[in-house]
Coordinates of C-alpha atoms in Angstrom, one line a residue:
Chain Y
M1 CA 0.0 0.0 0.0
I2 CA 1.1 3.5 -0.7
S3 CA 1.7 5.8 2.2
S4 CA -0.9 8.6 2.1
G5 CA 1.8 11.1 2.8
P6 CA 1.8 13.8 5.4
A7 CA -1.3 15.8 4.4
R8 CA -1.5 19.2 6.2
A9 CA -3.3 19.1 9.6
G10 CA -7.0 19.2 9.2
V11 CA -7.0 18.0 5.5
P12 CA -6.4 14.3 5.5
S13 CA -7.3 12.7 2.3
S14 CA -10.3 10.4 2.6
R15 CA -10.4 9.8 -1.1
Q16 CA -9.9 6.3 -2.4
G17 CA -9.4 6.9 -6.2
P18 CA -6.2 7.0 -8.3
I19 CA -3.0 8.9 -7.6
A20 CA -2.9 11.9 -10.0
L21 CA 0.4 12.2 -11.8
L22 CA 0.8 15.9 -12.7
C23 CA 3.2 15.6 -15.6
A24 CA 5.8 18.2 -16.7
G25 CA 8.5 17.5 -19.3
G26 CA 11.0 14.7 -20.0
A27 CA 10.9 11.0 -19.6
L28 CA 10.3 10.7 -15.9
P29 CA 6.4 10.8 -16.1
F30 CA 6.5 7.7 -18.4
A31 CA 8.8 5.9 -16.0
V32 CA 6.7 6.6 -13.0
A33 CA 3.4 5.7 -14.8
E34 CA 5.0 2.5 -16.1
A35 CA 6.3 1.5 -12.6
M36 CA 2.9 2.1 -11.1
R37 CA 1.2 0.1 -13.9
L38 CA 3.6 -2.8 -13.3
A39 CA 2.9 -2.7 -9.6
G40 CA -0.9 -2.5 -10.1
R41 CA -1.2 1.0 -8.7
Q42 CA -3.9 3.2 -10.2
A43 CA -2.8 6.4 -11.8
L44 CA -4.6 9.4 -13.4
I45 CA -2.3 11.1 -15.9
V46 CA -2.7 14.9 -16.1
A47 CA -0.3 16.5 -18.5
I48 CA 0.7 20.2 -18.6
A49 CA 0.1 21.5 -22.2
G50 CA 3.2 22.9 -23.9
I51 CA 5.5 21.3 -21.3
A52 CA 4.7 17.6 -21.0
D53 CA 5.6 15.1 -23.7
P54 CA 2.8 14.8 -26.3
G55 CA 3.4 11.0 -26.1
L56 CA 1.5 11.0 -22.8
D57 CA -1.6 10.9 -24.9
R58 CA -0.9 7.1 -25.3
L59 CA -1.5 6.8 -21.5
G60 CA -4.8 8.6 -21.8
A61 CA -3.6 11.9 -20.4
H62 CA -5.9 14.7 -19.5
W63 CA -4.3 17.9 -20.8
L64 CA -4.5 21.2 -18.9
A65 CA -2.6 24.5 -19.4
L66 CA -0.5 25.9 -16.6
G67 CA -2.7 28.1 -14.6
Q68 CA -5.9 26.2 -15.0
L69 CA -6.0 25.3 -11.3
G70 CA -9.8 25.5 -11.1
K71 CA -10.1 22.9 -13.8
L72 CA -7.4 20.8 -12.2
F73 CA -8.9 20.7 -8.8
A74 CA -12.3 19.9 -10.3
L75 CA -10.8 17.0 -12.2
L76 CA -9.0 15.7 -9.1
R77 CA -12.2 15.9 -7.1
R78 CA -14.3 14.2 -9.8
E79 CA -11.9 11.3 -10.0
N80 CA -11.7 11.1 -6.2
C81 CA -7.9 11.3 -6.4
A82 CA -6.2 10.0 -3.2
G83 CA -3.1 12.2 -3.8
V84 CA -1.0 14.1 -6.3
V85 CA 2.5 13.6 -7.6
L86 CA 4.4 16.4 -9.4
V87 CA 6.6 14.7 -11.8
G88 CA 8.9 15.7 -14.7
A89 CA 11.1 18.6 -15.6
M90 CA 9.7 22.1 -15.0
Q91 CA 11.1 24.9 -17.0
R92 CA 10.6 28.2 -15.3
P93 CA 7.4 29.2 -17.0
T94 CA 6.8 32.5 -18.7
L95 CA 3.5 34.4 -18.0
R96 CA 2.7 34.2 -21.7
S97 CA 2.7 30.4 -21.6
M98 CA 0.1 30.3 -18.9
R99 CA -3.6 30.1 -19.3
I100 CA -5.0 31.2 -16.0
D101 CA -8.5 30.4 -14.9
A102 CA -10.5 32.0 -12.1
I103 CA -9.1 29.8 -9.4
G104 CA -5.7 30.1 -11.0
W105 CA -5.7 33.9 -10.7
S106 CA -6.1 33.6 -6.9
Y107 CA -2.8 31.6 -6.8
L108 CA -0.9 33.8 -9.3
F109 CA 0.5 36.2 -6.9
D110 CA 1.8 33.5 -4.6
F111 CA 3.3 31.7 -7.6
L112 CA 5.1 34.8 -9.0
R113 CA 6.5 35.6 -5.6
N114 CA 7.9 32.1 -5.4
V115 CA 9.1 31.7 -8.9
R116 CA 11.4 34.7 -8.5
R117 CA 13.1 33.1 -5.6
S118 CA 14.4 29.7 -6.5
D119 CA 13.4 26.3 -7.8
D120 CA 12.8 25.0 -4.3
G121 CA 10.7 28.1 -3.4
M122 CA 8.6 27.7 -6.5
L123 CA 7.9 24.0 -5.9
R124 CA 7.3 24.3 -2.2
G125 CA 4.7 27.0 -3.0
M126 CA 2.9 24.6 -5.4
L127 CA 2.8 21.8 -2.8
R128 CA 0.9 24.0 -0.5
W129 CA -1.9 24.6 -3.0
F130 CA -2.7 21.0 -3.4
E131 CA -2.6 20.3 0.3
D132 CA -4.8 23.3 1.0
Q133 CA -7.4 21.6 -1.3
G134 CA -7.2 18.3 0.6
F135 CA -5.0 16.5 -1.9
P136 CA -1.8 15.1 -0.2
V137 CA 1.3 15.5 -2.3
L138 CA 3.3 12.4 -2.6
S139 CA 6.8 11.9 -4.0
A140 CA 7.6 10.0 -7.1
G141 CA 9.7 7.7 -4.9
E142 CA 6.6 6.9 -2.8
V143 CA 4.4 5.9 -5.7
A144 CA 7.2 4.3 -7.7
P145 CA 9.9 3.1 -5.2
E146 CA 11.2 0.7 -7.9
L147 CA 12.8 3.8 -9.5
L148 CA 14.9 4.8 -6.5
A149 CA 18.6 4.1 -6.8
P150 CA 19.6 1.0 -4.7
E151 CA 22.5 1.0 -2.3
G152 CA 25.9 -0.3 -3.4
R153 CA 27.2 -1.4 -6.8
I154 CA 24.6 -1.0 -9.5
G155 CA 26.3 -2.1 -12.7
Q156 CA 29.0 -4.7 -13.4
L157 CA 32.0 -2.6 -12.5
A158 CA 32.8 -2.0 -8.8
A159 CA 33.6 1.6 -7.7
P160 CA 37.2 2.0 -6.6
S161 CA 37.6 3.0 -3.0
E162 CA 39.2 6.3 -4.0
A163 CA 36.0 7.1 -5.9
L164 CA 34.0 6.5 -2.8
A165 CA 36.3 8.8 -0.8
A166 CA 35.9 11.5 -3.5
A167 CA 32.1 11.0 -3.4
A168 CA 32.0 11.5 0.3
Q169 CA 33.9 14.8 -0.1
G170 CA 31.7 15.8 -3.0
F171 CA 28.6 15.2 -1.1
A172 CA 30.0 17.3 1.7
C173 CA 30.5 20.1 -0.8
L174 CA 26.9 19.7 -2.1
D175 CA 25.7 19.9 1.5
A176 CA 27.7 23.1 1.9
I177 CA 25.9 24.8 -1.0
S178 CA 22.5 23.4 -0.1
P179 CA 21.3 26.6 1.6
F180 CA 22.0 28.4 -1.7
D181 CA 19.9 26.1 -3.8
V182 CA 22.4 26.1 -6.7
G183 CA 22.5 22.5 -7.9
Q184 CA 22.4 18.8 -7.1
A185 CA 25.4 17.5 -8.9
L186 CA 29.1 18.0 -9.3
V187 CA 32.1 16.4 -11.0
S188 CA 35.4 15.6 -9.3
F189 CA 38.8 14.4 -10.7
G190 CA 40.6 12.6 -7.9
E191 CA 40.4 14.8 -4.8
R192 CA 39.7 17.9 -6.9
I193 CA 36.2 19.2 -7.5
V194 CA 36.2 20.7 -11.0
A195 CA 32.6 21.6 -11.7
I196 CA 29.4 22.3 -9.7
E197 CA 26.0 22.1 -11.4
G198 CA 24.2 25.4 -11.9
A199 CA 21.3 26.5 -14.1
E200 CA 22.7 24.4 -17.0
G201 CA 21.5 21.2 -15.4
T202 CA 23.3 17.8 -15.3
D203 CA 23.6 17.4 -19.0
G204 CA 25.2 20.8 -19.4
L205 CA 27.5 20.0 -16.4
I206 CA 28.7 16.8 -18.1
D207 CA 29.2 18.6 -21.5
R208 CA 31.3 21.2 -19.7
I209 CA 33.7 18.4 -18.6
A210 CA 34.0 17.2 -22.2
E211 CA 34.7 20.8 -23.2
L212 CA 37.3 21.3 -20.5
R213 CA 39.1 18.1 -21.6
R214 CA 39.0 19.3 -25.2
L215 CA 40.6 22.6 -24.1
G216 CA 43.2 20.8 -22.0
R217 CA 42.0 22.4 -18.8
L218 CA 41.4 18.8 -17.6
P219 CA 43.5 15.7 -18.6
R220 CA 42.7 15.0 -22.2
S221 CA 42.9 11.3 -22.2
G222 CA 42.1 8.3 -20.0
R223 CA 38.8 7.5 -18.4
D224 CA 38.8 9.8 -15.3
G225 CA 36.4 11.8 -13.2
L226 CA 33.3 11.1 -11.1
L227 CA 29.8 12.4 -11.6
L228 CA 28.0 12.8 -8.3
K229 CA 24.3 13.5 -7.8
G230 CA 22.1 13.7 -4.7
T231 CA 19.5 15.6 -2.8
K232 CA 20.0 19.0 -1.2
I233 CA 19.9 19.1 2.6
G234 CA 16.4 19.7 3.7
Q235 CA 15.0 19.7 0.2
S236 CA 11.4 18.5 -0.2
L237 CA 11.5 15.0 -1.5
K238 CA 8.1 15.5 -3.0
V239 CA 9.3 17.4 -6.0
D240 CA 12.4 17.6 -8.1
L241 CA 14.1 14.5 -6.9
P242 CA 17.4 14.2 -8.8
T243 CA 17.2 11.9 -11.7
I244 CA 19.5 10.0 -14.0
G245 CA 18.7 8.0 -17.1
P246 CA 20.5 6.1 -20.0
R247 CA 21.3 9.4 -21.7
T248 CA 23.1 10.6 -18.5
I249 CA 25.3 7.6 -18.7
E250 CA 26.0 7.9 -22.4
R251 CA 26.9 11.6 -21.9
A252 CA 29.2 10.8 -19.0
A253 CA 30.9 8.1 -21.1
K254 CA 31.3 10.5 -24.0
A255 CA 32.9 13.0 -21.6
G256 CA 35.4 10.3 -20.5
L257 CA 34.1 10.1 -16.9
A258 CA 35.1 7.0 -15.0
G259 CA 31.9 6.6 -13.0
V260 CA 28.7 7.9 -11.5
V261 CA 27.8 7.9 -7.8
V262 CA 24.2 8.7 -6.8
E263 CA 22.6 9.0 -3.4
A264 CA 20.9 5.7 -2.7
G265 CA 17.1 5.9 -2.1
R266 CA 16.9 9.5 -3.1
V267 CA 17.8 9.6 -6.8
L268 CA 15.4 8.3 -9.4
V269 CA 16.9 6.0 -12.1
I270 CA 14.8 6.2 -15.3
E271 CA 14.9 3.0 -17.4
G272 CA 17.2 1.2 -14.9
Q273 CA 18.0 -1.7 -17.2
A274 CA 19.1 0.6 -20.0
V275 CA 21.1 2.6 -17.5
V276 CA 23.0 -0.4 -16.3
A277 CA 23.5 -1.7 -19.9
A278 CA 24.9 1.7 -20.9
A279 CA 27.3 1.8 -17.9
D280 CA 28.5 -1.7 -18.5
A281 CA 28.9 -1.2 -22.2
A282 CA 31.0 2.0 -21.7
G283 CA 33.0 0.6 -18.7
L284 CA 31.6 3.1 -16.2
F285 CA 31.0 2.2 -12.6
L286 CA 27.7 3.1 -11.1
F287 CA 27.2 3.2 -7.4
G288 CA 24.4 4.1 -4.9
L289 CA 25.8 5.7 -1.8
K290 CA 23.6 5.7 1.3
R291 CA 23.9 9.0 3.1
D292 CA 23.2 9.5 6.8
R293 CA 20.4 12.0 6.9
S294 CA 19.6 11.8 10.5
Q295 CA 20.6 15.4 11.3
Chain V
M1 CA 58.9 50.7 1.9
I2 CA 57.7 47.2 1.1
S3 CA 56.9 45.0 4.0
S4 CA 59.4 42.2 4.1
G5 CA 56.6 39.7 4.6
P6 CA 56.3 37.0 7.2
A7 CA 59.4 34.9 6.5
R8 CA 59.5 31.6 8.3
A9 CA 61.0 31.7 11.8
G10 CA 64.7 31.5 11.6
V11 CA 65.1 32.6 8.0
P12 CA 64.4 36.3 8.0
S13 CA 65.7 37.9 4.8
S14 CA 68.7 40.2 5.3
R15 CA 69.0 40.8 1.6
Q16 CA 68.6 44.3 0.2
G17 CA 68.3 43.6 -3.5
P18 CA 65.3 43.7 -5.8
I19 CA 62.1 41.7 -5.4
A20 CA 62.0 38.8 -7.8
L21 CA 58.8 38.5 -9.8
L22 CA 58.5 34.8 -10.7
C23 CA 56.3 35.1 -13.7
A24 CA 53.8 32.6 -15.0
G25 CA 51.3 33.2 -17.8
G26 CA 48.9 36.0 -18.6
A27 CA 48.9 39.8 -18.3
L28 CA 49.3 40.1 -14.5
P29 CA 53.2 40.0 -14.5
F30 CA 53.2 43.0 -16.8
A31 CA 50.8 44.9 -14.6
V32 CA 52.8 44.1 -11.4
A33 CA 56.1 45.0 -13.0
E34 CA 54.7 48.3 -14.3
A35 CA 53.1 49.2 -11.0
M36 CA 56.5 48.6 -9.3
R37 CA 58.3 50.6 -11.9
L38 CA 56.0 53.6 -11.5
A39 CA 56.4 53.4 -7.7
G40 CA 60.1 53.2 -8.0
R41 CA 60.4 49.7 -6.6
Q42 CA 63.2 47.5 -7.9
A43 CA 62.1 44.2 -9.6
L44 CA 64.0 41.3 -11.0
I45 CA 61.9 39.6 -13.7
V46 CA 62.2 35.8 -13.8
A47 CA 60.0 34.2 -16.5
I48 CA 59.0 30.5 -16.7
A49 CA 59.8 29.2 -20.1
G50 CA 56.8 27.9 -22.0
I51 CA 54.3 29.4 -19.6
A52 CA 55.1 33.1 -19.3
D53 CA 54.4 35.6 -22.0
P54 CA 57.5 35.9 -24.4
G55 CA 56.9 39.7 -24.3
L56 CA 58.5 39.7 -20.8
D57 CA 61.8 39.8 -22.8
R58 CA 61.1 43.6 -23.2
L59 CA 61.4 43.9 -19.4
G60 CA 64.8 42.1 -19.4
A61 CA 63.4 38.8 -18.1
H62 CA 65.6 35.9 -17.0
W63 CA 64.2 32.7 -18.5
L64 CA 64.1 29.4 -16.6
A65 CA 62.3 26.2 -17.2
L66 CA 60.0 24.8 -14.6
G67 CA 62.0 22.5 -12.4
Q68 CA 65.3 24.5 -12.6
L69 CA 65.1 25.3 -9.0
G70 CA 68.9 25.1 -8.4
K71 CA 69.4 27.7 -11.1
L72 CA 66.6 29.9 -9.7
F73 CA 67.9 29.9 -6.2
A74 CA 71.4 30.7 -7.4
L75 CA 70.0 33.6 -9.4
L76 CA 68.1 34.9 -6.4
R77 CA 71.2 34.7 -4.2
R78 CA 73.4 36.3 -6.8
E79 CA 71.0 39.3 -7.2
N80 CA 70.6 39.4 -3.4
C81 CA 66.8 39.4 -3.8
A82 CA 64.9 40.6 -0.8
G83 CA 61.9 38.5 -1.6
V84 CA 59.9 36.6 -4.2
V85 CA 56.5 37.1 -5.7
L86 CA 54.7 34.3 -7.6
V87 CA 52.6 36.1 -10.2
G88 CA 50.6 35.0 -13.2
A89 CA 48.4 32.2 -14.3
M90 CA 49.8 28.7 -13.6
Q91 CA 48.5 25.9 -15.7
R92 CA 48.9 22.6 -14.0
P93 CA 52.2 21.5 -15.5
T94 CA 52.8 18.2 -17.1
L95 CA 56.0 16.3 -16.2
R96 CA 57.1 16.5 -19.8
S97 CA 57.1 20.3 -19.8
M98 CA 59.5 20.4 -16.9
R99 CA 63.3 20.5 -17.1
I100 CA 64.4 19.4 -13.7
D101 CA 67.9 20.2 -12.4
A102 CA 69.6 18.5 -9.5
I103 CA 68.0 20.7 -6.8
G104 CA 64.7 20.5 -8.6
W105 CA 64.7 16.7 -8.3
S106 CA 64.9 17.0 -4.6
Y107 CA 61.6 19.0 -4.6
L108 CA 59.9 16.9 -7.2
F109 CA 58.2 14.4 -4.9
D110 CA 56.8 17.2 -2.8
F111 CA 55.6 19.0 -5.9
L112 CA 53.9 15.9 -7.3
R113 CA 52.2 15.2 -4.1
N114 CA 50.8 18.7 -3.9
V115 CA 49.9 19.1 -7.6
R116 CA 47.5 16.1 -7.3
R117 CA 45.7 17.7 -4.5
S118 CA 44.5 21.2 -5.5
D119 CA 45.6 24.6 -6.7
D120 CA 45.9 25.8 -3.2
G121 CA 47.9 22.7 -2.1
M122 CA 50.3 23.1 -5.1
L123 CA 50.9 26.8 -4.5
R124 CA 51.3 26.5 -0.8
G125 CA 53.9 23.8 -1.3
M126 CA 55.9 26.1 -3.6
L127 CA 55.8 28.9 -1.1
R128 CA 57.6 26.7 1.4
W129 CA 60.5 26.0 -0.9
F130 CA 61.4 29.7 -1.2
E131 CA 61.0 30.4 2.5
D132 CA 63.1 27.4 3.3
Q133 CA 65.9 29.0 1.2
G134 CA 65.5 32.3 3.0
F135 CA 63.5 34.2 0.4
P136 CA 60.3 35.6 1.9
V137 CA 57.4 35.2 -0.4
L138 CA 55.3 38.4 -0.8
S139 CA 52.0 38.8 -2.4
A140 CA 51.4 40.8 -5.6
G141 CA 49.2 43.0 -3.5
E142 CA 52.1 43.8 -1.2
V143 CA 54.5 44.8 -3.9
A144 CA 51.8 46.5 -6.1
P145 CA 49.0 47.7 -3.8
E146 CA 47.9 50.1 -6.5
L147 CA 46.4 47.1 -8.3
L148 CA 44.1 46.0 -5.4
A149 CA 40.4 46.7 -6.0
P150 CA 39.3 49.8 -4.0
E151 CA 36.2 49.9 -1.8
G152 CA 33.0 51.2 -3.1
R153 CA 31.9 52.3 -6.6
I154 CA 34.7 51.9 -9.1
G155 CA 33.2 52.9 -12.4
Q156 CA 30.6 55.6 -13.2
L157 CA 27.5 53.5 -12.5
A158 CA 26.4 52.9 -8.9
A159 CA 25.6 49.3 -7.9
P160 CA 21.9 48.9 -7.1
S161 CA 21.2 47.9 -3.5
E162 CA 19.6 44.6 -4.6
A163 CA 22.9 43.7 -6.3
L164 CA 24.8 44.3 -3.0
A165 CA 22.3 42.1 -1.2
A166 CA 22.9 39.4 -3.9
A167 CA 26.6 39.9 -3.5
A168 CA 26.5 39.3 0.2
Q169 CA 24.6 36.1 -0.4
G170 CA 27.0 35.1 -3.2
F171 CA 30.0 35.7 -1.0
A172 CA 28.4 33.5 1.7
C173 CA 28.1 30.8 -0.9
L174 CA 31.8 31.1 -2.0
D175 CA 32.7 31.0 1.7
A176 CA 30.7 27.7 2.0
I177 CA 32.6 26.1 -0.8
S178 CA 36.0 27.5 0.3
P179 CA 37.1 24.3 2.1
F180 CA 36.6 22.4 -1.2
D181 CA 38.8 24.7 -3.2
V182 CA 36.6 24.8 -6.2
G183 CA 36.5 28.4 -7.5
Q184 CA 36.6 32.0 -6.5
A185 CA 33.7 33.4 -8.6
L186 CA 30.0 32.9 -9.3
V187 CA 27.2 34.5 -11.1
S188 CA 23.7 35.2 -9.7
F189 CA 20.5 36.5 -11.2
G190 CA 18.5 38.3 -8.6
E191 CA 18.5 36.0 -5.5
R192 CA 19.3 33.0 -7.6
I193 CA 22.9 31.7 -7.9
V194 CA 23.1 30.2 -11.4
A195 CA 26.7 29.3 -11.9
I196 CA 29.7 28.6 -9.7
E197 CA 33.2 28.8 -11.1
G198 CA 35.1 25.5 -11.5
A199 CA 38.1 24.4 -13.5
E200 CA 36.9 26.5 -16.5
G201 CA 38.0 29.7 -14.8
T202 CA 36.3 33.1 -14.8
D203 CA 36.3 33.5 -18.6
G204 CA 34.6 30.1 -19.0
L205 CA 32.1 30.9 -16.3
I206 CA 31.0 34.1 -18.0
D207 CA 30.8 32.3 -21.4
R208 CA 28.6 29.8 -19.7
I209 CA 26.1 32.5 -18.8
A210 CA 26.1 33.7 -22.5
E211 CA 25.4 30.1 -23.5
L212 CA 22.6 29.6 -21.0
R213 CA 20.9 32.8 -22.2
R214 CA 21.2 31.6 -25.8
L215 CA 19.6 28.3 -24.8
G216 CA 16.8 30.1 -22.9
R217 CA 17.8 28.5 -19.6
L218 CA 18.3 32.1 -18.3
P219 CA 16.3 35.2 -19.4
R220 CA 17.4 35.9 -23.0
S221 CA 17.1 39.7 -23.1
G222 CA 17.9 42.6 -20.8
R223 CA 21.1 43.4 -18.9
D224 CA 20.8 41.2 -15.8
G225 CA 23.1 39.1 -13.6
L226 CA 26.0 39.8 -11.3
L227 CA 29.6 38.4 -11.5
L228 CA 31.1 38.1 -8.1
K229 CA 34.8 37.4 -7.4
G230 CA 36.8 37.2 -4.2
T231 CA 39.2 35.2 -2.1
K232 CA 38.5 31.9 -0.5
I233 CA 38.4 31.7 3.3
G234 CA 41.9 31.1 4.6
Q235 CA 43.5 31.1 1.2
S236 CA 47.1 32.3 1.0
L237 CA 47.1 35.8 -0.2
K238 CA 50.6 35.3 -1.5
V239 CA 49.5 33.4 -4.6
D240 CA 46.6 33.2 -6.9
L241 CA 44.9 36.4 -5.8
P242 CA 41.7 36.6 -7.9
T243 CA 42.1 38.9 -10.9
I244 CA 40.0 40.9 -13.3
G245 CA 41.0 42.9 -16.3
P246 CA 39.4 44.7 -19.3
R247 CA 38.7 41.4 -21.0
T248 CA 36.7 40.2 -18.0
I249 CA 34.5 43.3 -18.3
E250 CA 34.1 43.0 -22.1
R251 CA 33.2 39.3 -21.7
A252 CA 30.7 40.1 -18.9
A253 CA 29.1 42.8 -21.1
K254 CA 28.9 40.4 -24.0
A255 CA 27.1 37.9 -21.8
G256 CA 24.6 40.6 -20.8
L257 CA 25.6 40.8 -17.2
A258 CA 24.5 44.0 -15.3
G259 CA 27.6 44.3 -13.1
V260 CA 30.7 43.0 -11.4
V261 CA 31.3 43.0 -7.6
V262 CA 34.8 42.1 -6.4
E263 CA 36.2 41.8 -2.9
A264 CA 37.9 45.1 -2.1
G265 CA 41.5 44.9 -1.2
R266 CA 41.8 41.3 -2.2
V267 CA 41.2 41.2 -5.9
L268 CA 43.8 42.5 -8.4
V269 CA 42.5 44.8 -11.1
I270 CA 44.8 44.7 -14.2
E271 CA 44.8 47.8 -16.3
G272 CA 42.4 49.6 -14.0
Q273 CA 41.8 52.5 -16.3
A274 CA 40.9 50.2 -19.2
V275 CA 38.7 48.2 -16.8
V276 CA 36.7 51.3 -15.8
A277 CA 36.5 52.5 -19.3
A278 CA 35.1 49.2 -20.5
A279 CA 32.6 49.1 -17.7
D280 CA 31.4 52.6 -18.3
A281 CA 31.2 52.1 -22.0
A282 CA 29.1 48.9 -21.6
G283 CA 26.9 50.3 -18.9
L284 CA 28.1 47.8 -16.2
F285 CA 28.4 48.7 -12.6
L286 CA 31.7 47.8 -10.9
F287 CA 31.9 47.7 -7.1
G288 CA 34.5 46.8 -4.5
L289 CA 32.9 45.2 -1.5
K290 CA 34.9 45.1 1.7
R291 CA 34.4 41.9 3.6
D292 CA 34.9 41.3 7.3
R293 CA 37.7 38.8 7.5
S294 CA 38.2 39.0 11.2
Q295 CA 37.1 35.5 11.9

């Protein structure tokens, strides 16, 4: 059974219907929907027009524009949805791309205030809207735990012990920048951290390594370098969980990286079999590192 | 008079000759030499072959290969040098580019151990060599204080108060990553930090912003964004002081940034007049922010 999630006090969900997947861009919505289907969990697919992949039509998606919150809440009530999952890549929207209905307008000010702040701020703000309407917001990891990175070696290759030491240091660095909400990934070469993810995202980060090697700012030859990805301290796990997929591995291989370490249990792996196959084929190690999050 | 610098206990410099500028790449060696000349301070120019600008010949440079430490120490003694300044951009050297003399070999192991660690480690290691030989190592800021960024508004445009708030937050972020020795600069848009400098250096960092705008990951139009540059917590001020020059400003302008904030008294400004002219011409603000370094 799926945990009903920590609904806000006074608004526990008594609804027994499907979980609504509110889908933004990228491949993650497909992966979550597929994992739920395989596990026999009911899902209602709601896709954001202009942002979500048109292929979600195949899954019977309901399409709504960003800002049509009145329509969305009505749909969730009609389908008796037990909860909502926000899933997929959210570009910072422009006002022009939004179609705002009457209910939507009442949320607009709150939205704009949050969107200016940071990704975390924007997403946290959206969580509250659903919970205020009595729909608990769940994480993709709660409704599709099969996608969460396992602990330990994931592919065929073992991670060398120096890589795990570098990973520990790298995670400490990501922890240090957590309050500034910059990024969730970095790349280190040996003990040296050479690149921290910013607005370019993980793909851009990896491409930067390839470019630095081409320019000779990093060693040109030899498989070297570690991509690290995990959650920020205190980030909501309900939105924006870090994600890797087969293309991440292919990109990392092309950039000459030696391996990838992700935070076990808190990073989503899309198309896990393809990810492992890509890592094995390219000779990259892939490792899930459990972090102590007790503080 | 120039401070003789904190020589290591037991090896105070009693020498009265020129300050040796040990020159690596880039424009900084010229700027320091010129500032010393204008101030009537004696300098001995020692250029590292294959790394320093060949134009240093005009200043009567002595050329040595990296690794010829025996020759270097002999030269410093012969000229009765009162101290040494390491100045200019140091690419991580390859063994092949080094010509190692008898004395150099005895330092090689120490060097290699440090070079693997980090820029700071490498440079700190080199400092010790000179001080062990009785040559105090001075900072470029000590021998050419005219180059240090002043406090407050530097160009014609004033920095908006929001930019100074963003700068304070940005410096806090740079402080947080200081222990990891990643970079000395970042770019923020409003309250959002979008890029942290890594191995690509400041030029590469600025180019990344231009690219992110082109891709639409950052607002495409309008002069926006702040470049921030300062020292790491606890970094040696004797080497690798952060530097900006006219090309930094031109690049920032091309990337559509609104302004540049540097740490007053701890960032070197090369060709200050040209820097101010470039900022004024492009409509960028330029500001020196004094940081409390008492902790």
